[in-house]
Amino acid sequence: MTETLTVPGFQHRTVLLDEAVDALNLEGARASGTYIDGTFGRGGHSRLLLSRLSDSGRLFAFDKDPQAIATAEAVGDPRFAIVHDSFATMHDALAARGVNQVDGILLDLGISSPQVDDASRGFSFRQDGPLDMRMDTTRGMSAAEWIATAPEQQLEKVIRDYGEERYAFQIAKAIVARRAIEPISGTRQLAAIVADAVKTREKGKDPATRTFQAVRIFINKELEDLEAGLSAAYAMLAPGARMSVISFHSLEDRMVKQFFASKVKVAQPDRRLPIRAVDLPQPLMKLIAKIKPSDEEVDANPRARSAVLRVAERLPGEAA
Ligand SMILES: C[S@@+](CC[C@H](N)C(=O)[O-])C[C@H]1O[C@@H](n2cnc3c(N)ncnc32)[C@H](O)[C@@H]1O
């Protein structure tokens, strides 16, 4: 189900709202637990989580984006706290607040609609804006800064690996040729350079889609954060606690799927060794669900189209 949060300015329609929160199983005593929303955005999932918590429940949320933080600071619920940092830091950030174990974690990956729709953030090739693309505008390098200085081979690798773009070589070459003539500082400018370099067209897809996805993933270290975030989240889950992760493209979804699989199918010793079945390494997680948005949700919110929710539960077993 999609929900629209009405805030002044840009709106975000939360994807798989009920599905991701229902999966955390907040019934009974679990409503008094401690939970993490690693990607606050405009707070759609957080507000539903808070509505399901008892008075003694707690919710910690994270976001990199100062505008998301401003929205979160207006929540004004004593059970809720917001951290302006990557969810990859959740373990240390919450340990500093005396929390080492939680009863459920939600990650709704990628960017929010306000980030895409606000041309001044530089995420969109559909409208002209400065080539920024940082979720956290208070630190790090903008896309324009990176594109101005990156070696051609790095541009090519990022565009190929993170955009799954087969014209990565031609695009990197075109970027390097253009930046020798003029700075590449605008979204439409980059989109036009890419469109010239991409020789075939994918149906219903702007030729700049893959390159913009790649640059955004690189600038925001999205896959590094996801890898670190999944490990941190797993380490914080109490036995019986669940993790709901919504991803929006195949690179993310593959990482989530493989991470869960590595906890479900733990390495077994050589079968010829005399080890009793009871002493064999046990699964550390069990898979609960893989859910895609309904046709109705996709009709109402086309950005939900590529979403996949995966849910897994921590089992009592100890990591090897
Ligand atoms: C799809 S939106 C989340 C929407 C949110 N569930 C809602 O209902 O409003 C993703 C949000 O996560 C943030 N984000 C992405 N990666 C992050 C990370 N590694 N750490 C913290 N925040 C992150 C983005 O800035 C964005 O605000």
mmCIF file of C-alpha atoms and ligand atoms in Angstrom:
data_model
loop_
_atom_site.group_PDB
_atom_site.id
_atom_site.type_symbol
_atom_site.label_atom_id
_atom_site.label_comp_id
_atom_site.label_asym_id
_atom_site.label_seq_id
_atom_site.Cartn_x
_atom_site.Cartn_y
_atom_site.Cartn_z
ATOM 1 C CA MET A 1 0.000 0.000 0.000
ATOM 2 C CA THR A 2 1.171 3.546 -0.764
ATOM 3 C CA GLU A 3 0.552 6.497 1.541
ATOM 4 C CA THR A 4 1.066 10.158 0.760
ATOM 5 C CA LEU A 5 2.471 12.292 3.538
ATOM 6 C CA THR A 6 1.277 15.852 3.050
ATOM 7 C CA VAL A 7 4.023 18.291 3.922
ATOM 8 C CA PRO A 8 4.674 21.763 2.584
ATOM 9 C CA GLY A 9 6.656 21.505 -0.633
ATOM 10 C CA PHE A 10 7.418 18.074 -2.013
ATOM 11 C CA GLN A 11 5.602 14.884 -1.033
ATOM 12 C CA HIS A 12 6.718 11.307 -0.614
ATOM 13 C CA ARG A 13 4.376 8.382 -1.180
ATOM 14 C CA THR A 14 5.585 5.605 1.068
ATOM 15 C CA VAL A 15 5.974 2.328 -0.782
ATOM 16 C CA LEU A 16 4.805 -0.985 0.734
ATOM 17 C CA LEU A 17 3.781 0.889 3.862
ATOM 18 C CA ASP A 18 1.638 -1.719 5.644
ATOM 19 C CA GLU A 19 3.523 -4.671 4.244
ATOM 20 C CA ALA A 20 6.935 -3.577 5.574
ATOM 21 C CA VAL A 21 5.584 -2.617 9.016
ATOM 22 C CA ASP A 22 3.223 -5.623 9.364
ATOM 23 C CA ALA A 23 6.183 -7.894 8.670
ATOM 24 C CA LEU A 24 7.940 -6.627 11.807
ATOM 25 C CA ASN A 25 5.169 -8.223 13.860
ATOM 26 C CA LEU A 26 4.501 -5.549 16.470
ATOM 27 C CA GLU A 27 1.724 -7.449 18.228
ATOM 28 C CA GLY A 28 1.436 -8.043 21.982
ATOM 29 C CA ALA A 29 4.549 -7.546 24.087
ATOM 30 C CA ARG A 30 6.514 -6.717 20.950
ATOM 31 C CA ALA A 31 4.719 -3.339 20.834
ATOM 32 C CA SER A 32 6.829 -2.326 23.836
ATOM 33 C CA GLY A 33 10.085 -3.095 22.019
ATOM 34 C CA THR A 34 12.760 -0.921 20.446
ATOM 35 C CA TYR A 35 12.804 -0.488 16.666
ATOM 36 C CA ILE A 36 14.921 1.199 13.989
ATOM 37 C CA ASP A 37 13.775 2.935 10.815
ATOM 38 C CA GLY A 38 17.096 3.312 8.968
ATOM 39 C CA THR A 39 15.636 5.508 6.193
ATOM 40 C CA PHE A 40 13.237 8.066 7.692
ATOM 41 C CA GLY A 41 12.576 10.011 4.445
ATOM 42 C CA ARG A 42 9.334 11.831 5.170
ATOM 43 C CA GLY A 43 8.407 9.418 7.948
ATOM 44 C CA GLY A 44 5.649 7.315 6.405
ATOM 45 C CA HIS A 45 6.947 4.036 7.837
ATOM 46 C CA SER A 46 8.058 5.689 11.081
ATOM 47 C CA ARG A 47 4.618 7.172 11.756
ATOM 48 C CA LEU A 48 2.907 3.828 11.170
ATOM 49 C CA LEU A 49 5.464 2.115 13.418
ATOM 50 C CA LEU A 50 4.844 4.700 16.155
ATOM 51 C CA SER A 51 1.070 4.162 15.871
ATOM 52 C CA ARG A 52 1.633 0.451 16.594
ATOM 53 C CA LEU A 53 4.003 0.946 19.562
ATOM 54 C CA SER A 54 2.836 1.044 23.165
ATOM 55 C CA ASP A 55 3.781 3.940 25.456
ATOM 56 C CA SER A 56 6.989 2.139 26.429
ATOM 57 C CA GLY A 57 8.036 1.276 22.865
ATOM 58 C CA ARG A 58 10.864 3.203 21.221
ATOM 59 C CA LEU A 59 11.776 4.086 17.658
ATOM 60 C CA PHE A 60 15.172 5.334 16.486
ATOM 61 C CA ALA A 61 15.337 6.662 12.928
ATOM 62 C CA PHE A 62 18.246 7.573 10.670
ATOM 63 C CA ASP A 63 18.584 9.672 7.553
ATOM 64 C CA LYS A 64 21.458 11.315 5.730
ATOM 65 C CA ASP A 65 19.329 14.107 4.311
ATOM 66 C CA PRO A 66 19.044 17.363 6.285
ATOM 67 C CA GLN A 67 15.529 17.943 4.910
ATOM 68 C CA ALA A 68 14.418 14.533 6.168
ATOM 69 C CA ILE A 69 15.991 15.382 9.527
ATOM 70 C CA ALA A 70 14.021 18.647 9.680
ATOM 71 C CA THR A 71 10.789 16.695 9.102
ATOM 72 C CA ALA A 72 11.773 14.149 11.755
ATOM 73 C CA GLU A 73 12.572 16.836 14.303
ATOM 74 C CA ALA A 74 8.979 18.022 14.006
ATOM 75 C CA VAL A 75 7.591 14.586 14.973
ATOM 76 C CA GLY A 76 7.535 15.535 18.648
ATOM 77 C CA ASP A 77 6.932 12.067 20.112
ATOM 78 C CA PRO A 78 8.876 11.171 23.273
ATOM 79 C CA ARG A 79 9.238 7.574 22.045
ATOM 80 C CA PHE A 80 11.033 8.761 18.894
ATOM 81 C CA ALA A 81 14.590 9.959 18.206
ATOM 82 C CA ILE A 82 16.286 10.860 14.922
ATOM 83 C CA VAL A 83 19.968 10.471 14.052
ATOM 84 C CA HIS A 84 21.497 12.478 11.194
ATOM 85 C CA ASP A 85 23.821 9.828 9.832
ATOM 86 C CA SER A 86 23.947 6.757 7.639
ATOM 87 C CA PHE A 87 22.132 3.663 8.864
ATOM 88 C CA ALA A 88 25.509 1.966 8.400
ATOM 89 C CA THR A 89 26.457 3.590 11.733
ATOM 90 C CA MET A 90 23.432 2.236 13.606
ATOM 91 C CA HIS A 91 25.409 -0.100 15.828
ATOM 92 C CA ASP A 92 27.772 2.571 17.222
ATOM 93 C CA ALA A 93 25.202 5.378 17.140
ATOM 94 C CA LEU A 94 22.748 3.414 19.276
ATOM 95 C CA ALA A 95 25.417 1.881 21.540
ATOM 96 C CA ALA A 96 26.294 5.492 22.436
ATOM 97 C CA ARG A 97 22.646 5.869 23.508
ATOM 98 C CA GLY A 98 22.775 2.672 25.564
ATOM 99 C CA VAL A 99 20.936 0.491 23.021
ATOM 100 C CA ASN A 100 22.659 -2.684 21.832
ATOM 101 C CA GLN A 101 19.763 -4.853 20.770
ATOM 102 C CA VAL A 102 16.500 -4.084 18.958
ATOM 103 C CA ASP A 103 13.238 -5.858 18.132
ATOM 104 C CA GLY A 104 12.971 -4.945 14.456
ATOM 105 C CA ILE A 105 14.632 -2.909 11.720
ATOM 106 C CA LEU A 106 13.214 -1.368 8.556
ATOM 107 C CA LEU A 107 15.236 -0.118 5.574
ATOM 108 C CA ASP A 108 13.461 1.552 2.628
ATOM 109 C CA LEU A 109 16.454 2.104 0.373
ATOM 110 C CA GLY A 110 17.323 4.694 -2.231
ATOM 111 C CA ILE A 111 16.018 8.198 -2.630
ATOM 112 C CA SER A 112 12.736 9.824 -1.693
ATOM 113 C CA SER A 113 10.369 11.615 -4.056
ATOM 114 C CA PRO A 114 11.199 15.033 -2.551
ATOM 115 C CA GLN A 115 14.851 14.417 -3.415
ATOM 116 C CA VAL A 116 14.000 13.536 -7.036
ATOM 117 C CA ASP A 117 11.332 16.188 -7.520
ATOM 118 C CA ASP A 118 13.351 19.112 -6.167
ATOM 119 C CA ALA A 119 15.479 20.160 -9.169
ATOM 120 C CA SER A 120 17.958 21.922 -6.881
ATOM 121 C CA ARG A 121 19.066 18.521 -5.484
ATOM 122 C CA GLY A 122 20.380 17.484 -8.896
ATOM 123 C CA PHE A 123 19.052 13.893 -8.892
ATOM 124 C CA SER A 124 16.784 14.253 -11.900
ATOM 125 C CA PHE A 125 17.635 14.401 -15.583
ATOM 126 C CA ARG A 126 14.074 15.499 -16.311
ATOM 127 C CA GLN A 127 14.536 19.003 -14.927
ATOM 128 C CA ASP A 128 17.547 21.257 -14.992
ATOM 129 C CA GLY A 129 19.448 21.718 -11.770
ATOM 130 C CA PRO A 130 22.952 21.762 -10.339
ATOM 131 C CA LEU A 131 24.661 18.379 -10.589
ATOM 132 C CA ASP A 132 24.752 17.628 -6.864
ATOM 133 C CA MET A 133 23.045 14.256 -6.082
ATOM 134 C CA ARG A 134 24.209 14.123 -2.459
ATOM 135 C CA MET A 135 21.643 12.828 0.002
ATOM 136 C CA ASP A 136 23.665 14.521 2.730
ATOM 137 C CA THR A 137 24.242 18.035 1.446
ATOM 138 C CA THR A 138 26.293 18.903 4.531
ATOM 139 C CA ARG A 139 29.279 16.744 3.568
ATOM 140 C CA GLY A 140 31.040 14.881 0.787
ATOM 141 C CA MET A 141 31.682 15.509 -2.870
ATOM 142 C CA SER A 142 28.946 16.569 -5.312
ATOM 143 C CA ALA A 143 28.451 14.735 -8.607
ATOM 144 C CA ALA A 144 29.795 17.794 -10.477
ATOM 145 C CA GLU A 145 32.995 17.769 -8.410
ATOM 146 C CA TRP A 146 33.528 14.087 -9.015
ATOM 147 C CA ILE A 147 32.773 14.290 -12.738
ATOM 148 C CA ALA A 148 35.220 17.202 -13.063
ATOM 149 C CA THR A 149 38.147 15.204 -11.725
ATOM 150 C CA ALA A 150 37.521 11.446 -11.928
ATOM 151 C CA PRO A 151 39.879 9.433 -14.161
ATOM 152 C CA GLU A 152 38.190 8.171 -17.314
ATOM 153 C CA GLN A 153 38.588 4.530 -16.225
ATOM 154 C CA GLN A 154 36.825 5.237 -12.926
ATOM 155 C CA LEU A 155 33.941 6.993 -14.704
ATOM 156 C CA GLU A 156 33.602 4.009 -17.010
ATOM 157 C CA LYS A 157 33.717 1.467 -14.177
ATOM 158 C CA VAL A 158 31.150 3.286 -12.048
ATOM 159 C CA ILE A 159 28.774 3.763 -14.979
ATOM 160 C CA ARG A 160 29.165 0.122 -16.034
ATOM 161 C CA ASP A 161 29.028 -1.485 -12.569
ATOM 162 C CA TYR A 162 26.418 0.703 -10.879
ATOM 163 C CA GLY A 163 24.354 1.570 -13.945
ATOM 164 C CA GLU A 164 24.671 -1.796 -15.709
ATOM 165 C CA GLU A 165 25.232 0.439 -18.762
ATOM 166 C CA ARG A 166 26.718 -1.194 -21.848
ATOM 167 C CA TYR A 167 27.766 2.154 -23.334
ATOM 168 C CA ALA A 168 29.858 3.023 -20.254
ATOM 169 C CA PHE A 169 33.051 3.286 -22.309
ATOM 170 C CA GLN A 170 31.503 5.722 -24.803
ATOM 171 C CA ILE A 171 29.842 7.792 -22.047
ATOM 172 C CA ALA A 172 33.054 8.114 -20.010
ATOM 173 C CA LYS A 173 34.933 9.162 -23.154
ATOM 174 C CA ALA A 174 32.271 11.756 -23.996
ATOM 175 C CA ILE A 175 32.359 13.177 -20.453
ATOM 176 C CA VAL A 176 36.129 13.530 -20.520
ATOM 177 C CA ALA A 177 36.026 15.194 -23.968
ATOM 178 C CA ARG A 178 33.347 17.661 -22.880
ATOM 179 C CA ARG A 179 34.890 18.602 -19.560
ATOM 180 C CA ALA A 180 38.041 19.649 -21.436
ATOM 181 C CA ILE A 181 35.875 22.281 -23.170
ATOM 182 C CA GLU A 182 33.510 23.397 -20.385
ATOM 183 C CA PRO A 183 32.614 22.426 -16.807
ATOM 184 C CA ILE A 184 29.832 19.842 -16.531
ATOM 185 C CA SER A 185 27.692 21.339 -13.825
ATOM 186 C CA GLY A 186 24.035 20.801 -14.754
ATOM 187 C CA THR A 187 21.738 17.783 -14.859
ATOM 188 C CA ARG A 188 20.364 18.469 -18.340
ATOM 189 C CA GLN A 189 23.888 19.084 -19.601
ATOM 190 C CA LEU A 190 25.041 15.657 -18.374
ATOM 191 C CA ALA A 191 21.859 14.017 -19.685
ATOM 192 C CA ALA A 192 22.515 15.482 -23.153
ATOM 193 C CA ILE A 193 26.151 14.259 -23.183
ATOM 194 C CA VAL A 194 24.961 10.769 -22.225
ATOM 195 C CA ALA A 195 22.126 10.770 -24.771
ATOM 196 C CA ASP A 196 24.625 11.590 -27.550
ATOM 197 C CA ALA A 197 26.921 8.752 -26.485
ATOM 198 C CA VAL A 198 24.231 6.059 -26.116
ATOM 199 C CA LYS A 199 23.573 4.687 -29.566
ATOM 200 C CA THR A 200 20.474 2.572 -28.945
ATOM 201 C CA ARG A 201 17.287 3.329 -27.050
ATOM 202 C CA GLU A 202 15.562 1.177 -24.417
ATOM 203 C CA LYS A 203 11.783 1.322 -24.675
ATOM 204 C CA GLY A 204 10.234 3.686 -22.118
ATOM 205 C CA LYS A 205 13.627 4.575 -20.612
ATOM 206 C CA ASP A 206 15.530 7.839 -20.929
ATOM 207 C CA PRO A 207 19.099 7.131 -22.144
ATOM 208 C CA ALA A 208 20.439 8.967 -19.057
ATOM 209 C CA THR A 209 18.607 6.715 -16.562
ATOM 210 C CA ARG A 210 21.424 4.227 -16.044
ATOM 211 C CA THR A 211 24.185 6.835 -15.822
ATOM 212 C CA PHE A 212 22.254 8.941 -13.293
ATOM 213 C CA GLN A 213 21.576 5.835 -11.184
ATOM 214 C CA ALA A 214 25.277 4.950 -11.311
ATOM 215 C CA VAL A 215 26.532 8.409 -10.340
ATOM 216 C CA ARG A 216 23.993 8.657 -7.517
ATOM 217 C CA ILE A 217 24.976 5.244 -6.102
ATOM 218 C CA PHE A 218 28.662 6.179 -6.261
ATOM 219 C CA ILE A 219 28.326 9.691 -4.778
ATOM 220 C CA ASN A 220 26.240 8.405 -1.854
ATOM 221 C CA LYS A 221 28.260 5.189 -1.319
ATOM 222 C CA GLU A 222 24.917 3.400 -1.417
ATOM 223 C CA LEU A 223 26.198 -0.137 -1.857
ATOM 224 C CA GLU A 224 28.979 0.233 0.732
ATOM 225 C CA ASP A 225 26.398 1.585 3.179
ATOM 226 C CA LEU A 226 24.015 -1.239 2.394
ATOM 227 C CA GLU A 227 26.671 -3.883 2.965
ATOM 228 C CA ALA A 228 27.740 -2.322 6.283
ATOM 229 C CA GLY A 229 24.122 -1.574 7.240
ATOM 230 C CA LEU A 230 22.933 -5.153 6.722
ATOM 231 C CA SER A 231 25.731 -6.497 8.931
ATOM 232 C CA ALA A 232 25.123 -3.839 11.602
ATOM 233 C CA ALA A 233 21.387 -4.520 11.525
ATOM 234 C CA TYR A 234 21.823 -8.277 11.828
ATOM 235 C CA ALA A 235 24.213 -7.789 14.778
ATOM 236 C CA MET A 236 21.604 -5.678 16.587
ATOM 237 C CA LEU A 237 18.567 -7.928 16.077
ATOM 238 C CA ALA A 238 17.329 -9.845 19.118
ATOM 239 C CA PRO A 239 16.467 -13.513 18.509
ATOM 240 C CA GLY A 240 12.980 -13.575 16.955
ATOM 241 C CA ALA A 241 13.339 -9.985 15.675
ATOM 242 C CA ARG A 242 12.822 -9.218 12.003
ATOM 243 C CA MET A 243 14.370 -7.045 9.342
ATOM 244 C CA SER A 244 12.252 -5.569 6.486
ATOM 245 C CA VAL A 245 14.278 -4.273 3.547
ATOM 246 C CA ILE A 246 12.757 -2.570 0.500
ATOM 247 C CA SER A 247 15.053 -2.218 -2.509
ATOM 248 C CA PHE A 248 14.463 -0.464 -5.816
ATOM 249 C CA HIS A 249 16.991 -1.911 -8.219
ATOM 250 C CA SER A 250 18.629 -5.226 -8.922
ATOM 251 C CA LEU A 251 22.049 -4.356 -7.426
ATOM 252 C CA GLU A 252 20.480 -3.613 -4.028
ATOM 253 C CA ASP A 253 18.047 -6.489 -4.146
ATOM 254 C CA ARG A 254 20.827 -8.934 -5.021
ATOM 255 C CA MET A 255 22.849 -7.786 -2.003
ATOM 256 C CA VAL A 256 19.878 -8.170 0.344
ATOM 257 C CA LYS A 257 19.006 -11.573 -1.076
ATOM 258 C CA GLN A 258 22.603 -12.815 -0.815
ATOM 259 C CA PHE A 259 23.022 -11.431 2.703
ATOM 260 C CA PHE A 260 19.896 -13.203 3.939
ATOM 261 C CA ALA A 261 20.923 -16.387 2.110
ATOM 262 C CA SER A 262 24.331 -16.336 3.848
ATOM 263 C CA LYS A 263 22.555 -16.338 7.227
ATOM 264 C CA VAL A 264 20.005 -18.959 6.254
ATOM 265 C CA LYS A 265 22.471 -21.412 4.727
ATOM 266 C CA VAL A 266 25.484 -21.368 6.992
ATOM 267 C CA ALA A 267 28.662 -23.155 5.925
ATOM 268 C CA GLN A 268 28.706 -26.796 7.006
ATOM 269 C CA PRO A 269 31.846 -28.778 7.886
ATOM 270 C CA ASP A 270 33.049 -31.671 5.733
ATOM 271 C CA ARG A 271 30.339 -34.349 5.898
ATOM 272 C CA ARG A 272 32.965 -37.055 6.436
ATOM 273 C CA LEU A 273 33.935 -35.578 9.799
ATOM 274 C CA PRO A 274 32.417 -37.292 12.843
ATOM 275 C CA ILE A 275 30.215 -34.382 13.995
ATOM 276 C CA ARG A 276 26.858 -35.001 15.676
ATOM 277 C CA ALA A 277 23.867 -33.414 13.920
ATOM 278 C CA VAL A 278 23.147 -31.369 17.068
ATOM 279 C CA ASP A 279 26.621 -29.831 16.901
ATOM 280 C CA LEU A 280 26.362 -28.739 13.259
ATOM 281 C CA PRO A 281 26.203 -24.985 12.615
ATOM 282 C CA GLN A 282 22.556 -23.875 12.694
ATOM 283 C CA PRO A 283 20.859 -21.301 10.423
ATOM 284 C CA LEU A 284 21.135 -17.790 11.833
ATOM 285 C CA MET A 285 18.058 -16.390 10.092
ATOM 286 C CA LYS A 286 14.915 -17.668 8.443
ATOM 287 C CA LEU A 287 13.262 -16.112 5.413
ATOM 288 C CA ILE A 288 9.806 -14.731 6.123
ATOM 289 C CA ALA A 289 8.639 -13.069 2.915
ATOM 290 C CA LYS A 290 9.398 -11.569 -0.452
ATOM 291 C CA ILE A 291 6.678 -9.082 -1.405
ATOM 292 C CA LYS A 292 6.181 -6.859 -4.446
ATOM 293 C CA PRO A 293 3.713 -3.966 -4.639
ATOM 294 C CA SER A 294 0.227 -4.814 -5.876
ATOM 295 C CA ASP A 295 -0.955 -3.652 -9.315
ATOM 296 C CA GLU A 296 -3.137 -1.072 -7.537
ATOM 297 C CA GLU A 297 -0.133 0.364 -5.694
ATOM 298 C CA VAL A 298 1.935 0.574 -8.899
ATOM 299 C CA ASP A 299 -0.991 2.228 -10.732
ATOM 300 C CA ALA A 300 -1.305 4.806 -7.936
ATOM 301 C CA ASN A 301 2.449 5.303 -7.540
ATOM 302 C CA PRO A 302 4.581 4.340 -10.553
ATOM 303 C CA ARG A 303 7.763 4.761 -8.433
ATOM 304 C CA ALA A 304 6.727 1.608 -6.565
ATOM 305 C CA ARG A 305 7.138 -0.374 -9.808
ATOM 306 C CA SER A 306 10.587 -1.782 -9.120
ATOM 307 C CA ALA A 307 10.231 -2.222 -5.334
ATOM 308 C CA VAL A 308 10.914 -5.566 -3.656
ATOM 309 C CA LEU A 309 10.438 -6.118 0.078
ATOM 310 C CA ARG A 310 12.427 -8.939 1.665
ATOM 311 C CA VAL A 311 11.870 -9.941 5.268
ATOM 312 C CA ALA A 312 13.987 -12.257 7.428
ATOM 313 C CA GLU A 313 13.937 -13.179 11.120
ATOM 314 C CA ARG A 314 16.907 -13.727 13.382
ATOM 315 C CA LEU A 315 17.068 -17.175 14.936
ATOM 316 C CA PRO A 316 18.570 -17.901 18.362
ATOM 317 C CA GLY A 317 21.795 -19.380 16.854
ATOM 318 C CA GLU A 318 25.094 -17.643 17.425
ATOM 319 C CA ALA A 319 27.313 -16.425 14.614
ATOM 320 C CA ALA A 320 30.317 -18.694 14.105
HETATM 321 C C1 LIG B 1 12.817 5.766 -0.096
HETATM 322 S S1 LIG B 1 13.175 7.032 1.042
HETATM 323 C C2 LIG B 1 12.443 6.492 2.540
HETATM 324 C C3 LIG B 1 11.011 6.912 2.658
HETATM 325 C C4 LIG B 1 10.387 6.627 4.004
HETATM 326 N N1 LIG B 1 10.274 5.208 4.241
HETATM 327 C C5 LIG B 1 9.037 7.282 4.106
HETATM 328 O O1 LIG B 1 8.058 6.578 4.288
HETATM 329 O O2 LIG B 1 8.960 8.505 4.014
HETATM 330 C C6 LIG B 1 14.875 6.767 1.398
HETATM 331 C C7 LIG B 1 15.445 7.739 2.408
HETATM 332 O O3 LIG B 1 16.577 7.115 2.978
HETATM 333 C C8 LIG B 1 17.637 8.014 3.043
HETATM 334 N N2 LIG B 1 18.836 7.183 2.938
HETATM 335 C C9 LIG B 1 19.275 6.459 1.889
HETATM 336 N N3 LIG B 1 20.384 5.779 2.210
HETATM 337 C C10 LIG B 1 20.649 6.065 3.499
HETATM 338 C C11 LIG B 1 21.648 5.657 4.413
HETATM 339 N N4 LIG B 1 22.644 4.830 4.044
HETATM 340 N N5 LIG B 1 21.587 6.104 5.671
HETATM 341 C C12 LIG B 1 20.603 6.947 6.072
HETATM 342 N N6 LIG B 1 19.637 7.401 5.232
HETATM 343 C C13 LIG B 1 19.658 6.949 3.973
HETATM 344 C C14 LIG B 1 17.433 8.986 1.912
HETATM 345 O O4 LIG B 1 18.044 10.223 2.212
HETATM 346 C C15 LIG B 1 15.905 9.069 1.864
HETATM 347 O O5 LIG B 1 15.448 10.116 2.661
#
